[in-house]
mmCIF file of C-alpha atoms in Angstrom:
data_model
loop_
_atom_site.group_PDB
_atom_site.id
_atom_site.type_symbol
_atom_site.label_atom_id
_atom_site.label_comp_id
_atom_site.label_asym_id
_atom_site.label_seq_id
_atom_site.Cartn_x
_atom_site.Cartn_y
_atom_site.Cartn_z
ATOM 1 C CA MET A 1 1.268 -145.677 -133.245
ATOM 2 C CA SER A 2 0.030 -143.873 -136.367
ATOM 3 C CA SER A 3 -2.702 -141.285 -135.862
ATOM 4 C CA VAL A 4 -3.587 -141.142 -139.564
ATOM 5 C CA LYS A 5 -7.369 -141.148 -139.878
ATOM 6 C CA GLN A 6 -9.030 -143.491 -142.322
ATOM 7 C CA HIS A 7 -11.288 -142.185 -145.064
ATOM 8 C CA THR A 8 -14.809 -143.445 -144.381
ATOM 9 C CA ILE A 9 -16.001 -142.393 -147.836
ATOM 10 C CA SER A 10 -14.117 -141.448 -151.003
ATOM 11 C CA VAL A 11 -15.895 -140.165 -154.108
ATOM 12 C CA LYS A 12 -14.055 -139.795 -157.410
ATOM 13 C CA ASP A 13 -15.322 -138.305 -160.700
ATOM 14 C CA LEU A 14 -18.918 -139.117 -159.752
ATOM 15 C CA ALA A 15 -21.837 -138.282 -162.049
ATOM 16 C CA ILE A 16 -25.393 -138.704 -160.763
ATOM 17 C CA GLY A 17 -28.861 -138.618 -162.311
ATOM 18 C CA TYR A 18 -31.940 -140.506 -163.507
ATOM 19 C CA LYS A 19 -32.320 -142.686 -166.607
ATOM 20 C CA SER A 20 -30.560 -140.727 -169.396
ATOM 21 C CA LYS A 21 -30.456 -137.406 -167.500
ATOM 22 C CA ILE A 22 -27.289 -136.379 -165.673
ATOM 23 C CA VAL A 23 -28.136 -134.035 -162.771
ATOM 24 C CA ALA A 24 -24.576 -133.341 -161.561
ATOM 25 C CA GLU A 25 -21.090 -134.523 -162.450
ATOM 26 C CA ASN A 26 -17.454 -133.897 -161.568
ATOM 27 C CA ILE A 27 -18.063 -134.630 -157.853
ATOM 28 C CA ASN A 28 -14.871 -135.385 -155.912
ATOM 29 C CA PHE A 29 -14.388 -135.524 -152.145
ATOM 30 C CA SER A 30 -13.315 -137.787 -149.305
ATOM 31 C CA LEU A 31 -14.199 -137.646 -145.616
ATOM 32 C CA GLU A 32 -12.149 -138.856 -142.689
ATOM 33 C CA THR A 33 -13.574 -140.543 -139.602
ATOM 34 C CA GLY A 34 -15.154 -138.071 -137.181
ATOM 35 C CA THR A 35 -16.099 -135.428 -139.777
ATOM 36 C CA LEU A 36 -19.342 -133.452 -140.085
ATOM 37 C CA CYS A 37 -19.925 -132.359 -143.690
ATOM 38 C CA ALA A 38 -22.832 -130.554 -145.359
ATOM 39 C CA ILE A 39 -23.836 -130.648 -149.020
ATOM 40 C CA VAL A 40 -25.127 -127.202 -150.017
ATOM 41 C CA GLY A 41 -26.311 -125.576 -153.241
ATOM 42 C CA VAL A 42 -29.334 -124.049 -154.923
ATOM 43 C CA ASN A 43 -32.627 -125.963 -155.269
ATOM 44 C CA GLY A 44 -32.645 -128.655 -157.950
ATOM 45 C CA ILE A 45 -28.843 -128.871 -158.192
ATOM 46 C CA GLY A 46 -28.821 -132.543 -157.101
ATOM 47 C CA LYS A 47 -28.199 -132.559 -153.329
ATOM 48 C CA SER A 48 -30.797 -135.247 -152.519
ATOM 49 C CA THR A 49 -29.910 -137.213 -155.655
ATOM 50 C CA LEU A 50 -26.275 -137.295 -154.525
ATOM 51 C CA LEU A 51 -27.248 -138.493 -151.052
ATOM 52 C CA ARG A 52 -29.527 -141.219 -152.438
ATOM 53 C CA THR A 53 -26.755 -142.334 -154.807
ATOM 54 C CA LEU A 54 -24.241 -142.552 -151.941
ATOM 55 C CA GLY A 55 -26.798 -144.599 -149.958
ATOM 56 C CA ARG A 56 -27.206 -146.898 -152.988
ATOM 57 C CA LEU A 57 -30.910 -146.102 -153.335
ATOM 58 C CA GLN A 58 -30.221 -145.255 -156.964
ATOM 59 C CA PRO A 59 -27.358 -146.162 -159.308
ATOM 60 C CA ARG A 60 -24.513 -143.768 -160.086
ATOM 61 C CA LYS A 61 -23.931 -142.728 -163.699
ATOM 62 C CA THR A 62 -20.125 -142.804 -163.754
ATOM 63 C CA GLY A 63 -17.273 -142.563 -161.292
ATOM 64 C CA ASN A 64 -16.365 -144.386 -158.093
ATOM 65 C CA VAL A 65 -17.654 -144.410 -154.524
ATOM 66 C CA ARG A 66 -15.684 -146.275 -151.877
ATOM 67 C CA ILE A 67 -16.873 -146.918 -148.321
ATOM 68 C CA GLN A 68 -14.020 -147.857 -145.953
ATOM 69 C CA SER A 69 -11.962 -148.458 -149.150
ATOM 70 C CA LYS A 70 -14.512 -150.989 -150.542
ATOM 71 C CA LYS A 71 -16.438 -150.190 -153.712
ATOM 72 C CA LEU A 72 -20.030 -149.227 -152.867
ATOM 73 C CA GLU A 73 -21.534 -151.581 -155.458
ATOM 74 C CA ASN A 74 -19.555 -154.543 -154.044
ATOM 75 C CA LEU A 75 -21.071 -154.295 -150.552
ATOM 76 C CA SER A 76 -23.639 -157.003 -149.754
ATOM 77 C CA SER A 77 -27.001 -155.886 -148.312
ATOM 78 C CA SER A 78 -25.888 -156.711 -144.768
ATOM 79 C CA GLU A 79 -22.504 -154.949 -145.268
ATOM 80 C CA LEU A 80 -24.378 -151.924 -146.598
ATOM 81 C CA ALA A 81 -26.605 -151.848 -143.480
ATOM 82 C CA GLN A 82 -23.548 -152.155 -141.223
ATOM 83 C CA ASN A 83 -21.662 -149.370 -143.016
ATOM 84 C CA ILE A 84 -24.289 -146.757 -143.930
ATOM 85 C CA SER A 85 -27.347 -145.470 -142.085
ATOM 86 C CA LEU A 86 -29.780 -143.229 -143.926
ATOM 87 C CA VAL A 87 -32.199 -140.622 -142.577
ATOM 88 C CA LEU A 88 -34.464 -139.415 -145.393
ATOM 89 C CA THR A 89 -37.038 -136.611 -145.414
ATOM 90 C CA GLU A 90 -39.991 -139.002 -145.832
ATOM 91 C CA ALA A 91 -41.800 -139.665 -142.536
ATOM 92 C CA PRO A 92 -41.329 -143.261 -141.343
ATOM 93 C CA ALA A 93 -44.196 -145.692 -141.984
ATOM 94 C CA SER A 94 -43.820 -146.940 -138.403
ATOM 95 C CA LYS A 95 -45.134 -143.897 -136.511
ATOM 96 C CA ASN A 96 -47.315 -146.171 -134.370
ATOM 97 C CA LEU A 97 -44.192 -147.505 -132.654
ATOM 98 C CA THR A 98 -42.898 -145.965 -129.452
ATOM 99 C CA VAL A 99 -39.718 -143.887 -129.554
ATOM 100 C CA GLN A 100 -37.749 -146.748 -128.013
ATOM 101 C CA GLU A 101 -39.153 -149.302 -130.500
ATOM 102 C CA LEU A 102 -38.307 -147.125 -133.504
ATOM 103 C CA ILE A 103 -34.748 -146.603 -132.263
ATOM 104 C CA ALA A 104 -34.443 -150.360 -131.632
ATOM 105 C CA LEU A 105 -35.070 -150.908 -135.384
ATOM 106 C CA GLY A 106 -31.598 -149.463 -135.883
ATOM 107 C CA ARG A 107 -30.197 -152.696 -134.424
ATOM 108 C CA GLN A 108 -31.772 -154.892 -137.134
ATOM 109 C CA PRO A 109 -28.523 -155.362 -139.100
ATOM 110 C CA TYR A 110 -27.018 -157.063 -136.021
ATOM 111 C CA THR A 111 -29.868 -159.031 -134.412
ATOM 112 C CA ASN A 112 -30.532 -162.683 -135.171
ATOM 113 C CA TRP A 113 -33.439 -163.727 -137.425
ATOM 114 C CA ILE A 114 -36.024 -163.399 -134.628
ATOM 115 C CA GLY A 115 -34.738 -159.952 -133.744
ATOM 116 C CA THR A 116 -33.703 -160.693 -130.154
ATOM 117 C CA LEU A 117 -31.835 -157.764 -128.609
ATOM 118 C CA THR A 118 -28.535 -158.592 -126.891
ATOM 119 C CA GLN A 119 -27.047 -156.584 -124.016
ATOM 120 C CA GLN A 120 -24.896 -154.764 -126.601
ATOM 121 C CA ASP A 121 -28.023 -153.862 -128.623
ATOM 122 C CA LYS A 122 -29.777 -152.558 -125.485
ATOM 123 C CA LYS A 123 -26.693 -150.522 -124.519
ATOM 124 C CA GLN A 124 -26.563 -148.995 -127.997
ATOM 125 C CA ILE A 125 -30.291 -148.080 -127.835
ATOM 126 C CA GLN A 126 -29.896 -146.519 -124.380
ATOM 127 C CA GLU A 127 -26.861 -144.469 -125.507
ATOM 128 C CA SER A 128 -28.856 -143.195 -128.486
ATOM 129 C CA LEU A 129 -31.837 -142.244 -126.285
ATOM 130 C CA SER A 130 -29.522 -140.327 -123.943
ATOM 131 C CA ALA A 131 -27.427 -138.643 -126.643
ATOM 132 C CA PHE A 132 -30.517 -137.215 -128.353
ATOM 133 C CA LEU A 133 -32.295 -136.195 -125.122
ATOM 134 C CA LEU A 134 -35.107 -138.707 -125.587
ATOM 135 C CA ASN A 135 -35.235 -140.585 -122.256
ATOM 136 C CA ASP A 136 -38.404 -138.775 -121.147
ATOM 137 C CA LEU A 137 -40.105 -139.588 -124.462
ATOM 138 C CA ARG A 138 -39.056 -143.242 -124.760
ATOM 139 C CA GLN A 139 -42.604 -144.633 -124.263
ATOM 140 C CA ASN A 140 -44.352 -141.977 -126.411
ATOM 141 C CA LYS A 141 -45.749 -143.048 -129.767
ATOM 142 C CA CYS A 142 -43.904 -141.442 -132.671
ATOM 143 C CA HIS A 143 -47.132 -139.909 -134.043
ATOM 144 C CA GLU A 144 -47.412 -137.867 -130.812
ATOM 145 C CA LEU A 145 -44.086 -136.109 -131.373
ATOM 146 C CA SER A 146 -43.326 -132.660 -132.773
ATOM 147 C CA ASP A 147 -41.254 -132.407 -135.986
ATOM 148 C CA GLY A 148 -38.136 -131.601 -133.967
ATOM 149 C CA GLN A 149 -38.645 -134.533 -131.595
ATOM 150 C CA LEU A 150 -39.282 -136.979 -134.450
ATOM 151 C CA GLN A 151 -36.161 -135.756 -136.220
ATOM 152 C CA ARG A 152 -34.126 -136.479 -133.071
ATOM 153 C CA VAL A 153 -35.647 -139.987 -132.917
ATOM 154 C CA LEU A 154 -34.728 -140.727 -136.556
ATOM 155 C CA ILE A 155 -31.145 -139.587 -135.992
ATOM 156 C CA ALA A 156 -30.987 -141.583 -132.739
ATOM 157 C CA ARG A 157 -32.084 -144.666 -134.721
ATOM 158 C CA ALA A 158 -29.206 -144.005 -137.138
ATOM 159 C CA MET A 159 -26.838 -143.689 -134.156
ATOM 160 C CA ALA A 160 -28.131 -147.014 -132.743
ATOM 161 C CA GLN A 161 -27.370 -148.630 -136.114
ATOM 162 C CA ASP A 162 -23.737 -147.812 -135.271
ATOM 163 C CA THR A 163 -22.446 -147.411 -138.833
ATOM 164 C CA PRO A 164 -19.231 -145.527 -139.694
ATOM 165 C CA LEU A 165 -21.183 -143.346 -142.175
ATOM 166 C CA ILE A 166 -24.496 -141.547 -141.542
ATOM 167 C CA LEU A 167 -26.315 -139.840 -144.443
ATOM 168 C CA LEU A 168 -29.139 -137.381 -143.716
ATOM 169 C CA ASP A 169 -31.384 -135.569 -146.189
ATOM 170 C CA GLU A 170 -32.452 -132.128 -144.897
ATOM 171 C CA PRO A 171 -32.380 -133.028 -141.170
ATOM 172 C CA THR A 172 -33.411 -129.492 -140.128
ATOM 173 C CA THR A 173 -36.307 -128.928 -142.506
ATOM 174 C CA HIS A 174 -39.586 -127.629 -140.908
ATOM 175 C CA LEU A 175 -37.744 -126.754 -137.668
ATOM 176 C CA ASP A 176 -37.431 -123.348 -135.997
ATOM 177 C CA LEU A 177 -33.984 -121.802 -135.578
ATOM 178 C CA TYR A 178 -33.447 -123.110 -132.038
ATOM 179 C CA HIS A 179 -34.235 -126.698 -133.066
ATOM 180 C CA LYS A 180 -32.195 -126.418 -136.280
ATOM 181 C CA VAL A 181 -29.165 -125.444 -134.194
ATOM 182 C CA GLN A 182 -29.936 -128.154 -131.626
ATOM 183 C CA ILE A 183 -30.021 -130.889 -134.309
ATOM 184 C CA LEU A 184 -26.807 -129.692 -135.984
ATOM 185 C CA LYS A 185 -24.978 -129.430 -132.655
ATOM 186 C CA LEU A 186 -26.094 -132.967 -131.766
ATOM 187 C CA LEU A 187 -24.786 -134.172 -135.149
ATOM 188 C CA GLN A 188 -21.502 -132.349 -134.537
ATOM 189 C CA GLN A 189 -21.215 -134.055 -131.142
ATOM 190 C CA LEU A 190 -22.015 -137.467 -132.679
ATOM 191 C CA ALA A 191 -19.315 -136.972 -135.340
ATOM 192 C CA HIS A 192 -16.601 -135.715 -132.997
ATOM 193 C CA GLN A 193 -17.241 -137.772 -129.848
ATOM 194 C CA ASN A 194 -18.394 -141.048 -131.422
ATOM 195 C CA GLN A 195 -16.052 -140.762 -134.422
ATOM 196 C CA LYS A 196 -18.859 -141.030 -136.988
ATOM 197 C CA THR A 197 -18.634 -139.563 -140.463
ATOM 198 C CA ILE A 198 -21.813 -137.585 -141.080
ATOM 199 C CA LEU A 199 -22.854 -136.164 -144.431
ATOM 200 C CA PHE A 200 -26.101 -134.198 -144.762
ATOM 201 C CA THR A 201 -27.902 -131.969 -147.248
ATOM 202 C CA THR A 202 -29.133 -128.592 -146.064
ATOM 203 C CA HIS A 203 -30.406 -125.170 -147.078
ATOM 204 C CA GLU A 204 -29.018 -123.703 -143.835
ATOM 205 C CA ILE A 205 -25.752 -122.532 -145.362
ATOM 206 C CA ASP A 206 -25.001 -119.971 -142.623
ATOM 207 C CA LEU A 207 -25.356 -122.649 -139.919
ATOM 208 C CA ALA A 208 -23.369 -125.212 -141.925
ATOM 209 C CA ILE A 209 -20.496 -122.712 -142.292
ATOM 210 C CA GLN A 210 -20.426 -122.275 -138.507
ATOM 211 C CA LEU A 211 -20.826 -125.904 -137.422
ATOM 212 C CA CYS A 212 -19.362 -128.180 -140.119
ATOM 213 C CA ASP A 213 -15.802 -129.392 -140.553
ATOM 214 C CA LYS A 214 -16.179 -129.655 -144.336
ATOM 215 C CA LEU A 215 -18.628 -128.461 -146.994
ATOM 216 C CA LEU A 216 -19.368 -129.706 -150.492
ATOM 217 C CA ILE A 217 -20.854 -126.943 -152.662
ATOM 218 C CA LEU A 218 -22.809 -128.341 -155.605
ATOM 219 C CA ASP A 219 -22.592 -125.506 -158.126
ATOM 220 C CA GLY A 220 -23.072 -127.437 -161.384
ATOM 221 C CA GLU A 221 -19.438 -126.870 -162.393
ATOM 222 C CA SER A 222 -16.406 -127.638 -160.237
ATOM 223 C CA ASN A 223 -18.390 -128.567 -157.072
ATOM 224 C CA PRO A 224 -15.791 -127.195 -154.631
ATOM 225 C CA PHE A 225 -15.101 -129.109 -151.417
ATOM 226 C CA GLY A 226 -13.136 -128.098 -148.338
ATOM 227 C CA ALA A 227 -13.175 -126.512 -144.899
ATOM 228 C CA PRO A 228 -15.660 -123.589 -144.673
ATOM 229 C CA CYS A 229 -12.876 -121.012 -144.123
ATOM 230 C CA GLU A 230 -11.018 -122.217 -147.249
ATOM 231 C CA LEU A 231 -14.171 -122.013 -149.359
ATOM 232 C CA ILE A 232 -14.893 -118.488 -148.036
ATOM 233 C CA GLU A 233 -11.326 -117.378 -148.880
ATOM 234 C CA GLN A 234 -11.656 -118.803 -152.378
ATOM 235 C CA GLY A 235 -14.876 -116.814 -152.942
ATOM 236 C CA HIS A 236 -17.139 -119.779 -153.686
ATOM 237 C CA PHE A 237 -20.137 -118.537 -151.678
ATOM 238 C CA GLU A 238 -20.251 -115.217 -153.581
ATOM 239 C CA ARG A 239 -21.034 -117.180 -156.728
ATOM 240 C CA LEU A 240 -23.745 -119.372 -155.229
ATOM 241 C CA PHE A 241 -26.764 -117.081 -155.724
ATOM 242 C CA PRO A 242 -27.549 -114.202 -158.127
ATOM 243 C CA SER A 243 -25.791 -111.222 -156.530
ATOM 244 C CA GLU A 244 -28.572 -108.695 -157.207
ATOM 245 C CA MET A 245 -30.715 -110.477 -154.575
ATOM 246 C CA VAL A 246 -28.294 -111.730 -151.907
ATOM 247 C CA GLN A 247 -24.632 -111.146 -151.232
ATOM 248 C CA PHE A 248 -22.213 -113.152 -149.175
ATOM 249 C CA ASP A 249 -20.307 -111.287 -146.470
ATOM 250 C CA ALA A 250 -16.937 -113.033 -146.122
ATOM 251 C CA LYS A 251 -16.167 -111.240 -142.836
ATOM 252 C CA THR A 252 -19.226 -112.616 -141.005
ATOM 253 C CA GLY A 253 -19.562 -115.820 -143.079
ATOM 254 C CA SER A 254 -23.231 -115.110 -143.785
ATOM 255 C CA PHE A 255 -25.581 -113.958 -146.525
ATOM 256 C CA LYS A 256 -27.093 -110.470 -146.611
ATOM 257 C CA VAL A 257 -30.219 -109.469 -148.505
ATOM 258 C CA ASN A 258 -29.720 -106.586 -150.922
ATOM 259 C CA LYS A 259 -32.377 -104.076 -149.902
#
């Protein structure tokens, strides 16, 4: 039996932007099943725009995006919901729901028109509650949660949606270091154990280098993509920020402030 992994997403010669403005171009990468990948780069380089384009919230300029070998623009609305789950930085409008109710919304692409949950739906919800350490909070209203707890709930909802591809915009924003690491380790576990392909934007480059399988560096030019160790060897992180302020230490895989 072949153990060749399928590419969940393949991006070729992609250019992204708004109206007549191109924000970034020359974006090329593909991700296999079970991969955790971060999109990193300086502010305003197009990280969130790329994520929104891949989630079909805005049209691409040029190039191709394939999800499970199907063109992104050819997916119907229900196929889109069964292939891609999105966790954006905006707070959900449904904060009056309980944790369990919000996670149950992840099953919408599969429930019938009156939204009845099957045994499979309930199993999926329970697995998501457990995986993201939310059993004790299941009856809490979402507006009662801390930022870190709410972030876990939103990712658990994406897990309950059970799509091959999960896209997250800044999942660790507003969190302290412990909770940043907790979220990224939970995402790593979800990718590796549940064979999900997870792509997220982040400013936590040091953490992404340590925890991700692959990184896409948006640098406004060649947009290098690869395993963190390859990108370190090729010197891409040294060029990310102006060197008079911060320098990348290839030995430790982290940035140092120039005093």
